[in-house]
Tab-separated table of C-alpha atoms in Angstrom:
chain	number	residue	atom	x	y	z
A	1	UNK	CA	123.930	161.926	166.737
A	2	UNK	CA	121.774	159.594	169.192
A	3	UNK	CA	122.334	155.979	168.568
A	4	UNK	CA	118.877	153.720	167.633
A	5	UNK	CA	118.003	151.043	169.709
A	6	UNK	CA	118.749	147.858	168.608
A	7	UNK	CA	115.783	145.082	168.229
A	8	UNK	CA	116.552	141.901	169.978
A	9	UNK	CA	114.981	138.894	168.428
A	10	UNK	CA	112.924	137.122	171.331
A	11	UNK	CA	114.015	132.776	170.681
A	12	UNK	CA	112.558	130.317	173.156
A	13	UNK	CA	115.578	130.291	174.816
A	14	UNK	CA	115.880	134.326	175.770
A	15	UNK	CA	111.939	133.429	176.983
A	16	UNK	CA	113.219	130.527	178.874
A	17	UNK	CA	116.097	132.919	180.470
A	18	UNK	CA	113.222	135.668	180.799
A	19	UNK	CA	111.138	133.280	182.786
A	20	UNK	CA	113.761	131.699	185.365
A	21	UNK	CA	114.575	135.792	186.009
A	22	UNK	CA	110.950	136.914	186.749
A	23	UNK	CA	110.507	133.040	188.652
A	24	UNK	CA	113.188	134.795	191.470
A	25	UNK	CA	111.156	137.679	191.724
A	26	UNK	CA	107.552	136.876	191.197
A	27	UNK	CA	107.144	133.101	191.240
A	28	UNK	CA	103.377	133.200	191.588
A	29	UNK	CA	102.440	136.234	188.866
A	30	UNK	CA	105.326	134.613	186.326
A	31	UNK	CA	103.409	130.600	187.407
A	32	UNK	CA	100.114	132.277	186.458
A	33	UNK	CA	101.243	134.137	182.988
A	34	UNK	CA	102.946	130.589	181.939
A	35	UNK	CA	99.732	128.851	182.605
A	36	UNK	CA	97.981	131.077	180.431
A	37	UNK	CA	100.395	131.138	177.641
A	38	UNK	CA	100.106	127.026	177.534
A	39	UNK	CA	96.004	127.242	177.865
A	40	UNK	CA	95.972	130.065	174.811
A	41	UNK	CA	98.501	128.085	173.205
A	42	UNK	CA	101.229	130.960	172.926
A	43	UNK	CA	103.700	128.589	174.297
A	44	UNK	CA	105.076	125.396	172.504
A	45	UNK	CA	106.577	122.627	174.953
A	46	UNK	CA	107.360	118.918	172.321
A	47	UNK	CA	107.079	116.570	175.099
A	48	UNK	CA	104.062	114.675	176.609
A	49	UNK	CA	101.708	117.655	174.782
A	50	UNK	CA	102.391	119.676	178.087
A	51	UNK	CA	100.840	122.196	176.336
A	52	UNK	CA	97.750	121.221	177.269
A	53	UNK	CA	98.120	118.344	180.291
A	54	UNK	CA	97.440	120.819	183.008
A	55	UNK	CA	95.817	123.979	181.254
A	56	UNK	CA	92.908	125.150	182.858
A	57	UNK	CA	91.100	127.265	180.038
A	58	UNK	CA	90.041	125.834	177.011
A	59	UNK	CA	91.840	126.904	173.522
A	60	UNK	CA	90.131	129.406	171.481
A	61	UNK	CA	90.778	127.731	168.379
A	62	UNK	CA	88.151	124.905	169.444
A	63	UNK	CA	85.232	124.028	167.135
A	64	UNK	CA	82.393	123.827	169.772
A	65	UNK	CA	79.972	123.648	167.005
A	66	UNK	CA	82.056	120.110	164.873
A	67	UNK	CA	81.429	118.401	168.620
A	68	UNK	CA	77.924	119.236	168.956
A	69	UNK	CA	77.310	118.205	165.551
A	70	UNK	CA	78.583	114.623	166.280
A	71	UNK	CA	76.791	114.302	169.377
A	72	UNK	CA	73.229	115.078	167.922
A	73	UNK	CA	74.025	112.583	165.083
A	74	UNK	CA	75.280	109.893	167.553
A	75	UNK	CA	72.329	109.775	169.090
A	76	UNK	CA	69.655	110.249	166.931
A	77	UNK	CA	71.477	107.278	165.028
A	78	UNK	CA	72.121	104.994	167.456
A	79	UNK	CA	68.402	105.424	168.750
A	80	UNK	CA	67.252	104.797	165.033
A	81	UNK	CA	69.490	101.485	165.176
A	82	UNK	CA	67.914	100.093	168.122
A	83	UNK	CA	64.213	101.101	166.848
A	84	UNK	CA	65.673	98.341	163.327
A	85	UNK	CA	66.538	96.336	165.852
A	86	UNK	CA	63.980	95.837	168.192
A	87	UNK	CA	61.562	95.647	165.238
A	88	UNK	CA	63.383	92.556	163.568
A	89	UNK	CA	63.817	90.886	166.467
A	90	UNK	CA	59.829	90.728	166.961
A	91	UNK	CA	59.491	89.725	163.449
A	92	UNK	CA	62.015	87.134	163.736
A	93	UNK	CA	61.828	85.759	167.152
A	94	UNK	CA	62.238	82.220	166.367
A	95	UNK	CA	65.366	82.059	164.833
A	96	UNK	CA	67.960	81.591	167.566
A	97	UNK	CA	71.048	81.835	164.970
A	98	UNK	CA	70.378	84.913	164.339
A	99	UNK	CA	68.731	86.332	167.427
A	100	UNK	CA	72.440	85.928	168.610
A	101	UNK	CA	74.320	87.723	166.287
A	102	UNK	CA	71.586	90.621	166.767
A	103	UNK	CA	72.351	90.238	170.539
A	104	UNK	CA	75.718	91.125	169.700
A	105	UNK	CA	74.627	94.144	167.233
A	106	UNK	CA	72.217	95.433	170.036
A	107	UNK	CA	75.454	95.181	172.531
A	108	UNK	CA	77.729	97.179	169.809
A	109	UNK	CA	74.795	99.511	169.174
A	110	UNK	CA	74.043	100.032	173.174
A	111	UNK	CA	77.972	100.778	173.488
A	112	UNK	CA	78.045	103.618	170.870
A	113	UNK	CA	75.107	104.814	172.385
A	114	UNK	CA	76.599	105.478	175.844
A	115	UNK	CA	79.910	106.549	174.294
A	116	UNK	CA	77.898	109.518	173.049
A	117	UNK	CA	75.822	110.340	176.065
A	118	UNK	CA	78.630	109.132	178.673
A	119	UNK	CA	81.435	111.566	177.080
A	120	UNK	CA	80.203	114.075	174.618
A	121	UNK	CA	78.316	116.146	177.620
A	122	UNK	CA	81.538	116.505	178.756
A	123	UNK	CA	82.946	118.556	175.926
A	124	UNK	CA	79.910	120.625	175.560
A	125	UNK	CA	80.198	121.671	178.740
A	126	UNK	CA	84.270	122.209	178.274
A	127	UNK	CA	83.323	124.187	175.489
A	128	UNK	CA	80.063	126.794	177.305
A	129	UNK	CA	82.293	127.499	180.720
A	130	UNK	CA	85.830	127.792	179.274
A	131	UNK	CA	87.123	124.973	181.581
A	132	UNK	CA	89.409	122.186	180.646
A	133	UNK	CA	88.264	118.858	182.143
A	134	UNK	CA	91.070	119.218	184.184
A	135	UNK	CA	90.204	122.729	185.639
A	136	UNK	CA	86.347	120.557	185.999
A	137	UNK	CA	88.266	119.020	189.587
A	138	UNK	CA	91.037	119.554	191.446
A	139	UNK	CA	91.802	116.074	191.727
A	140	UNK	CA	92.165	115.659	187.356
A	141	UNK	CA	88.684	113.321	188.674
A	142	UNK	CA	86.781	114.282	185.500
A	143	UNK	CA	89.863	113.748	183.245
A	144	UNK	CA	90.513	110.087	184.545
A	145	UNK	CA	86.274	109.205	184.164
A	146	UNK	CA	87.013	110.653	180.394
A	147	UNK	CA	89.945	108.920	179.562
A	148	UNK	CA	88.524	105.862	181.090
A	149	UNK	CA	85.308	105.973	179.264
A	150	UNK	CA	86.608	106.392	176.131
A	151	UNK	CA	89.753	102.945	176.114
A	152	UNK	CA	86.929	101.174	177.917
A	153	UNK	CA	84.106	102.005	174.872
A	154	UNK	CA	86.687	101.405	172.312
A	155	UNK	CA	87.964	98.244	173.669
A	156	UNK	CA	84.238	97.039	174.225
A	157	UNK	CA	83.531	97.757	170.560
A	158	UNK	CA	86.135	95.779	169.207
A	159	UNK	CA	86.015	93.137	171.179
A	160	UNK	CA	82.501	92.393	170.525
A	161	UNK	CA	83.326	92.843	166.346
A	162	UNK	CA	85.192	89.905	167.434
A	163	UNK	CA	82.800	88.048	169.048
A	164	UNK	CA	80.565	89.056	165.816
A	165	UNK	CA	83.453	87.620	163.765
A	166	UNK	CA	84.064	84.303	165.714
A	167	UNK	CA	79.891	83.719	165.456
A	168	UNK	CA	79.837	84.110	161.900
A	169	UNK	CA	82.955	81.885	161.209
A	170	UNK	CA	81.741	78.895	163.153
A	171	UNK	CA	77.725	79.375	161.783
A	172	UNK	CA	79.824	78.748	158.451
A	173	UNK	CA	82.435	76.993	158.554
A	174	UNK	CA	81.155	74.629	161.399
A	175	UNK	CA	77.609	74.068	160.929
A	176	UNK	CA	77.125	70.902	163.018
A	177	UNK	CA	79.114	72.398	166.145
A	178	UNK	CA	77.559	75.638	165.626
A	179	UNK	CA	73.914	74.448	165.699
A	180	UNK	CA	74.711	71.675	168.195
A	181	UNK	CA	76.519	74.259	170.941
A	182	UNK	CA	76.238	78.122	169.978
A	183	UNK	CA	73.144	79.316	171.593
A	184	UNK	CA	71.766	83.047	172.686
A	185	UNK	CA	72.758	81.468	175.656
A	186	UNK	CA	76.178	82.164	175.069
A	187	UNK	CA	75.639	85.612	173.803
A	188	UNK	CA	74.445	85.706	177.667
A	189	UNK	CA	78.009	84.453	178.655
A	190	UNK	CA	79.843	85.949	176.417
A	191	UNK	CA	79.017	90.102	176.680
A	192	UNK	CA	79.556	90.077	180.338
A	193	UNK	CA	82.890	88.844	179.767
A	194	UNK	CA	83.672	91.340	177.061
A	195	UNK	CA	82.485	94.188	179.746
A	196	UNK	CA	84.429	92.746	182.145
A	197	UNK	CA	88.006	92.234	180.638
A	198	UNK	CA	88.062	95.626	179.313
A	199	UNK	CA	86.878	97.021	182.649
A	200	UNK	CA	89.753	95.720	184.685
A	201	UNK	CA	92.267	96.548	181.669
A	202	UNK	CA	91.197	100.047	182.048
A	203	UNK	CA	90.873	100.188	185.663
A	204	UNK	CA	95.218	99.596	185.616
A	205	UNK	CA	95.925	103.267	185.355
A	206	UNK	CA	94.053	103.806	188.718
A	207	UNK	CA	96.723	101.194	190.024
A	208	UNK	CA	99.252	102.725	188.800
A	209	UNK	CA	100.398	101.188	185.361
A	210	UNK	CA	99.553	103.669	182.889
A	211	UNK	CA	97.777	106.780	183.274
A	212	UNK	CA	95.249	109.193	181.778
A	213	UNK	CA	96.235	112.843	180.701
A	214	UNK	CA	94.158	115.416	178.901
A	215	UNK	CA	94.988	117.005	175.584
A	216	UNK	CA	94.518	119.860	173.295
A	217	UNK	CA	92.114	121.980	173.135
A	218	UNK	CA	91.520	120.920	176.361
A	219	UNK	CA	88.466	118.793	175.723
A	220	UNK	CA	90.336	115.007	175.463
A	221	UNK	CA	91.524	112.759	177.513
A	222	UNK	CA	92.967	109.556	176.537
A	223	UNK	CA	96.011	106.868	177.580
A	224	UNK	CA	99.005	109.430	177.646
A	225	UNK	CA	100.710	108.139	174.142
A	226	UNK	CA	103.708	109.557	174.972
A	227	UNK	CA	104.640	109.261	178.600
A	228	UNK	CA	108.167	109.778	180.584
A	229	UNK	CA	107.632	106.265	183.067
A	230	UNK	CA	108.734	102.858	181.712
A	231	UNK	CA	105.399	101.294	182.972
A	232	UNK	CA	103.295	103.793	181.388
A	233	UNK	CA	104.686	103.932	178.299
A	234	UNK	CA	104.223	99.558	178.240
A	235	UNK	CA	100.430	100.160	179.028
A	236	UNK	CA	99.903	102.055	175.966
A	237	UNK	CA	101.925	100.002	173.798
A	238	UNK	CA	99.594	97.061	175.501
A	239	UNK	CA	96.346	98.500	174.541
A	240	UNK	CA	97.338	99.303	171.010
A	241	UNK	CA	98.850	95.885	170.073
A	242	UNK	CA	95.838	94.338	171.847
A	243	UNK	CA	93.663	96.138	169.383
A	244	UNK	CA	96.109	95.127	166.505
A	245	UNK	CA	95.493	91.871	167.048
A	246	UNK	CA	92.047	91.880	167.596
A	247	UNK	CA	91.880	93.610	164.114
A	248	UNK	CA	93.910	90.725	162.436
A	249	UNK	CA	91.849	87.650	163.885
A	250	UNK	CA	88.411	90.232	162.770
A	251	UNK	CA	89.709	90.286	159.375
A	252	UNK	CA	90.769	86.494	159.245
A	253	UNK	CA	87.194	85.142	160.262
A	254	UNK	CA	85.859	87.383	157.602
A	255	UNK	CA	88.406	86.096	155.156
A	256	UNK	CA	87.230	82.404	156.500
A	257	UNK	CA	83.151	83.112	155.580
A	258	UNK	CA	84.003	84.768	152.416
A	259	UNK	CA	85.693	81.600	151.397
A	260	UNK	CA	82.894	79.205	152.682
A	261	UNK	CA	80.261	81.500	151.307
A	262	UNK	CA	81.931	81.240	147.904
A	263	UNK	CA	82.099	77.352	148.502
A	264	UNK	CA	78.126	77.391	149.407
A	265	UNK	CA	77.774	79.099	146.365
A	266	UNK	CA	79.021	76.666	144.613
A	267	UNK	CA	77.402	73.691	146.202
A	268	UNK	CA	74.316	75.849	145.734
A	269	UNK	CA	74.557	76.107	141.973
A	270	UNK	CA	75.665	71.923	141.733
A	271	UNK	CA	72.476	70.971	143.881
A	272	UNK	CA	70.031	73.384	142.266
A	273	UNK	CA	67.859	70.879	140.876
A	274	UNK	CA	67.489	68.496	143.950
A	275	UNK	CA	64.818	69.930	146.073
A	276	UNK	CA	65.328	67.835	148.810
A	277	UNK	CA	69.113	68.816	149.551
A	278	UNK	CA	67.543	72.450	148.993
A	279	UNK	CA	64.880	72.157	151.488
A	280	UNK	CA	67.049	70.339	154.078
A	281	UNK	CA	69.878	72.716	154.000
A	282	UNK	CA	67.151	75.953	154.697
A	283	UNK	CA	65.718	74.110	157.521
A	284	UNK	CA	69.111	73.506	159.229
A	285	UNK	CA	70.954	77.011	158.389
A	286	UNK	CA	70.856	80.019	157.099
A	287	UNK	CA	70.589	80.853	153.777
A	288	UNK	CA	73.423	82.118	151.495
A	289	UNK	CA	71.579	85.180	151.122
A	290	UNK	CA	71.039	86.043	154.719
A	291	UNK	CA	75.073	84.941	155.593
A	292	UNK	CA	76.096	87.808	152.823
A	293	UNK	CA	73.744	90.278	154.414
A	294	UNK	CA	75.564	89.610	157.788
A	295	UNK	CA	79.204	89.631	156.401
A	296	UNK	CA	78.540	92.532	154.435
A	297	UNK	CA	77.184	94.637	158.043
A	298	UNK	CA	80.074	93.050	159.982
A	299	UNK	CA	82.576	93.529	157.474
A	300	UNK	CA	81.612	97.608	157.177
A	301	UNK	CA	81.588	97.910	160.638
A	302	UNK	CA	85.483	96.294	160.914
A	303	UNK	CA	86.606	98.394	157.943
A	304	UNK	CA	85.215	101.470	159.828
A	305	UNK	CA	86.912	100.727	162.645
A	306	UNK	CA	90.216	99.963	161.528
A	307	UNK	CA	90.227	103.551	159.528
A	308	UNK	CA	88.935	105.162	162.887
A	309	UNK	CA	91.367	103.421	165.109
A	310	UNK	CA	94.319	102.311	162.965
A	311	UNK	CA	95.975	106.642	163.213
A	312	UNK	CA	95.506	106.023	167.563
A	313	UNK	CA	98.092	102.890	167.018
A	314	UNK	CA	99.994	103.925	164.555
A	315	UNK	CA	100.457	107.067	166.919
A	316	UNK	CA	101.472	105.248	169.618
A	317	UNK	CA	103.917	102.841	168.179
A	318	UNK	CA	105.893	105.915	166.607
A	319	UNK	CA	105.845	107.183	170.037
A	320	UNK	CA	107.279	103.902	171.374
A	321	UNK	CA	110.202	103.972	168.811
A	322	UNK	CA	111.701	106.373	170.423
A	323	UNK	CA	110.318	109.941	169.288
A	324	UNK	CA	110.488	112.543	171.748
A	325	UNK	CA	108.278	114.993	169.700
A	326	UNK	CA	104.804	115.852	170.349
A	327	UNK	CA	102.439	117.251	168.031
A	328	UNK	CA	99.579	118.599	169.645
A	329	UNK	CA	97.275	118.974	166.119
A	330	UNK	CA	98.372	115.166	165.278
A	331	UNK	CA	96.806	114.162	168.817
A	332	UNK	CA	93.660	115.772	168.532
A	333	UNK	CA	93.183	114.642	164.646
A	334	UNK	CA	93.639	111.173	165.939
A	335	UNK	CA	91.412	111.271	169.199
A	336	UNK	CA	88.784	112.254	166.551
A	337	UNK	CA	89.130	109.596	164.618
A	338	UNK	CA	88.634	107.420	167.574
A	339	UNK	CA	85.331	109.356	168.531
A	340	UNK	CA	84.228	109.327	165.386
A	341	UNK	CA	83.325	105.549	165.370
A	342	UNK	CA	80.736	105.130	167.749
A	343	UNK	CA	78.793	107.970	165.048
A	344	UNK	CA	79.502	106.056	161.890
A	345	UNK	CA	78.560	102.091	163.223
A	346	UNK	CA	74.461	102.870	164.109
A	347	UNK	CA	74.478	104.589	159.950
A	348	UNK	CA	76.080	101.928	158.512
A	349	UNK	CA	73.691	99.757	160.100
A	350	UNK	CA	70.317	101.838	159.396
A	351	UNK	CA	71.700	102.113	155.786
A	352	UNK	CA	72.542	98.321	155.412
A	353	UNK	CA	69.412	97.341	157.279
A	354	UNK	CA	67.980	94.994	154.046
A	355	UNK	CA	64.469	96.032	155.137
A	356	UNK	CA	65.469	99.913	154.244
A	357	UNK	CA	67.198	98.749	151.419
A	358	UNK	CA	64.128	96.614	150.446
A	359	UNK	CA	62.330	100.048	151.184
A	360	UNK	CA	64.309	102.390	149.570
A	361	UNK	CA	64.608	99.935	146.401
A	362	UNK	CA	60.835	99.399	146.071
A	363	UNK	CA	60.170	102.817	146.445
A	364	UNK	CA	62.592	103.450	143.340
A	365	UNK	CA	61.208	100.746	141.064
A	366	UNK	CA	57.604	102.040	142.290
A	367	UNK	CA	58.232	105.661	141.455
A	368	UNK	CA	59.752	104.349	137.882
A	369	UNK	CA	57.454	101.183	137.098
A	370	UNK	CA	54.077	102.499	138.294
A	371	UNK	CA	53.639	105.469	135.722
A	372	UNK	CA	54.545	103.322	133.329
A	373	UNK	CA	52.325	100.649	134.023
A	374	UNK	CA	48.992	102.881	134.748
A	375	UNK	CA	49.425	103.981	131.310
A	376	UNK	CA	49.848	101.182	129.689
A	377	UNK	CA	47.136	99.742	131.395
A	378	UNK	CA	45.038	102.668	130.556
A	379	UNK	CA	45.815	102.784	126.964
A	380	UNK	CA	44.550	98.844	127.205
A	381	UNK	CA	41.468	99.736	128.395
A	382	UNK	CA	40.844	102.756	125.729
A	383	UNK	CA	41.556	99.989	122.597
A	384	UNK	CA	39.021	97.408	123.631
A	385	UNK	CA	35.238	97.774	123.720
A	386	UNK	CA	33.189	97.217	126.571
A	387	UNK	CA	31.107	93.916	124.914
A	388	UNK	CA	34.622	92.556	125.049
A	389	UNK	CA	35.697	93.265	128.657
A	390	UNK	CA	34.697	89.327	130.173
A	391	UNK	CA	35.096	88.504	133.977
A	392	UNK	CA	38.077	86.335	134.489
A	393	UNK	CA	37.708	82.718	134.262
A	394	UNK	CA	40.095	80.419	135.889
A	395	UNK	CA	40.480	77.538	133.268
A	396	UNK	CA	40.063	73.919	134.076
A	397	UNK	CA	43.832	72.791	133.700
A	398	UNK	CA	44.590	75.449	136.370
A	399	UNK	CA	41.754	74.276	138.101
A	400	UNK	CA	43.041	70.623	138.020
A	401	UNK	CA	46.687	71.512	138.818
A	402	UNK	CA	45.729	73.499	142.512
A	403	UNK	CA	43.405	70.349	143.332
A	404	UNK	CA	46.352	68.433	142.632
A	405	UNK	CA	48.387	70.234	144.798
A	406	UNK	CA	46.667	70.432	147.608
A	407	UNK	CA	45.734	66.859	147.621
A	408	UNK	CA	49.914	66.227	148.026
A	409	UNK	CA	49.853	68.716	150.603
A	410	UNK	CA	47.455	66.992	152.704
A	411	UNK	CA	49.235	63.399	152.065
């Protein structure tokens, strides 16, 4: 009677002993099979997402067609934006107050913009020729210009919500100081700076504090969230409680206007019948209706943010407590959240523009009103006879009342 074979169940560790056996006899064969075990994603390592740090091929479970997607509707938003833009700005051109806080929209429009074209090539082409941006150059070049782009574009972004935030809080809360020293002038000064703090804060892992490594499929690269060195696991604490805290002083200026624009209200509704407080408040600042349209824009753009950026921290705080695990389908969920952003901000804009909501609403009350009022009109014209039908006459009181007026405009 022959004896059956016995089935040995394969556990990591039997593959780990497997793998240090063939390493003796075949180190380069067993170094190439390994490599394509972590690119196909056979193999499981829980630290630093190994799994996909130095792969060379791209996953096969990739969704080419979700990152194409995003880039055609980054761009043909953002340029859409920018066409709103530059079309207000001719129609307003002699408002400074506001010409500055669209300098700063333009800025945070411009930034998305080159976030799309400046990174999502990249995946595209990680995607057509099966090569990791890693695997793009031997020296991990095109992973480092990745990673780089992307902190630098998200710091940028936030940073100049803030500066959106700060110029709304003083054109409300400090009128006087606000008309007397906040110029475009400063939006001059000011977005330079922005560029160039987050440059050099992004420019560290070059030097050597912190450091840029790719991640699954094999089409990311970001601050490593979960790194073995001291000093690199500080930067990326750094950059997320840098963004916390630009996300608590955004949502305290906004907290600040909504409480002066609720006082303005008020003042509003006490002064309505003195036309001279009226007329002297419009000619030295904006309007209460034109400081809500603002808010509202800025505050949509923060919220957006914060949902788009707030799973990155979180991630890397729960990382800093401690946790040696790595999940390699959390990472890539939260690196598209991050991406995600620079899509969302030039919609919200084009939908919150109030000339396409002034568009969009008149061509609803026009589609609903007009029928309505042709056949009433028509209906008019069927009752009365045609003796009856008079030209129109203006009458003498109305007459007397224009001459009247226009004799106190001319005083």
């Amino acid at each position: 009677m022959g004896h059956k074979k016995r089935s040995v169940r394969q556990t990591p560790f039997s593959d780990l002993s497997r793998h240090r056996r063939e390493l003796k006899s075949d180190p380069p064969s067993v170094l190439k099979k390994f490599r394509d075990n972590l690119s196909t994603g056979k193999v499981e390592m829980g630290f630093e997402n190994g799994n996909c740090s130095n792969s060379q091929s791209v996953e096969q479970n990739g969704r080419p067609e979700i990152s194409a997607m995003m880039f055609a509707m980054g761009v043909l938003g953002n340029l859409i934006a920018l066409i709103l833009l530059e079309v207000r700005r001719r129609k307003e051109r002699n408002r400074q107050r506001q010409s500055l806080f669209h300098l700063l929209v333009t800025t945070l429009v411009i930034t998305d913009l080159m976030g799309t074209c400046l990174v999502s090539p990249l995946v595209q082409t990680a995607y057509i020729t099966n090569t990791t941006l890693v695997g793009m150059s031997e020296s991990r070049g095109v992973c480092e210009y990745f990673g780089f782009a992307m902190t630098f574009l998200s710091l940028v972004t936030l940073s100049t919500l803030l500066a959106m935030a700060l110029d709304r809080c003083l054109s409300i809360g400090y009128p006087y100081y606000y008309n007397r020293h906040i110029t475009k002038r400063c939006g001059y000064i000011t977005i330079p700076c922005i560029h160039l703090a987050c440059l050099l804060f992004c420019l560290m892992p070059f030097a050597g504090f912190g450091r840029y490594m790719q991640y699954c499929p094999g089409t990311w690269c970001f601050i490593a969230m979960n790194p073995k060195e001291l000093e690199d696991r500080v930067y990326a604490n750094v950059y997320a409680t840098v963004m916390l805290l630009i996300i608590i002083i955004i949502v305290a200026c906004n907290c600040f206007v909504v409480y002066n624009l609720v006082l303005m209200y008020r003042r509003r509704k006490v002064n309505r019948g003195s036309v001279q407080t009226r007329s002297k408040r419009d000619r030295r600042y904006f309007s209460w209706a034109e400081e809500v349209e603002h808010l509202i824009l800025l505050v949509f753009m923060t919220v957006i943010f914060v949902i788009c950026s707030l799973p990155l921290m979180i991630r890397v705080f729960i990382y800093s407590m401690g946790n040696p695990g790595t999940n390699k389908r959390t990472d890539l969920i939260v690196l598209r959240f991050m991406s995600v952003n620079s899509i969302f901000d030039p919609w919200v804009f084009i939908i919150l523009n109030p000339s396409v909501l002034r568009f969009l609403w008149g061509a609803l009350c026009k589609s609903t009103i007009m029928p309505a009022r042709n056949s009433l009109f028509k209906s008019s014209i069927s009752k009365t006879p045609v003796g009856q039908i008079e030209p129109y006459q203006p009458s003498t009181a109305l007459v007397e009342n224009t001459y009247l007026n226009k004799t106190v405009q001319m005083k």
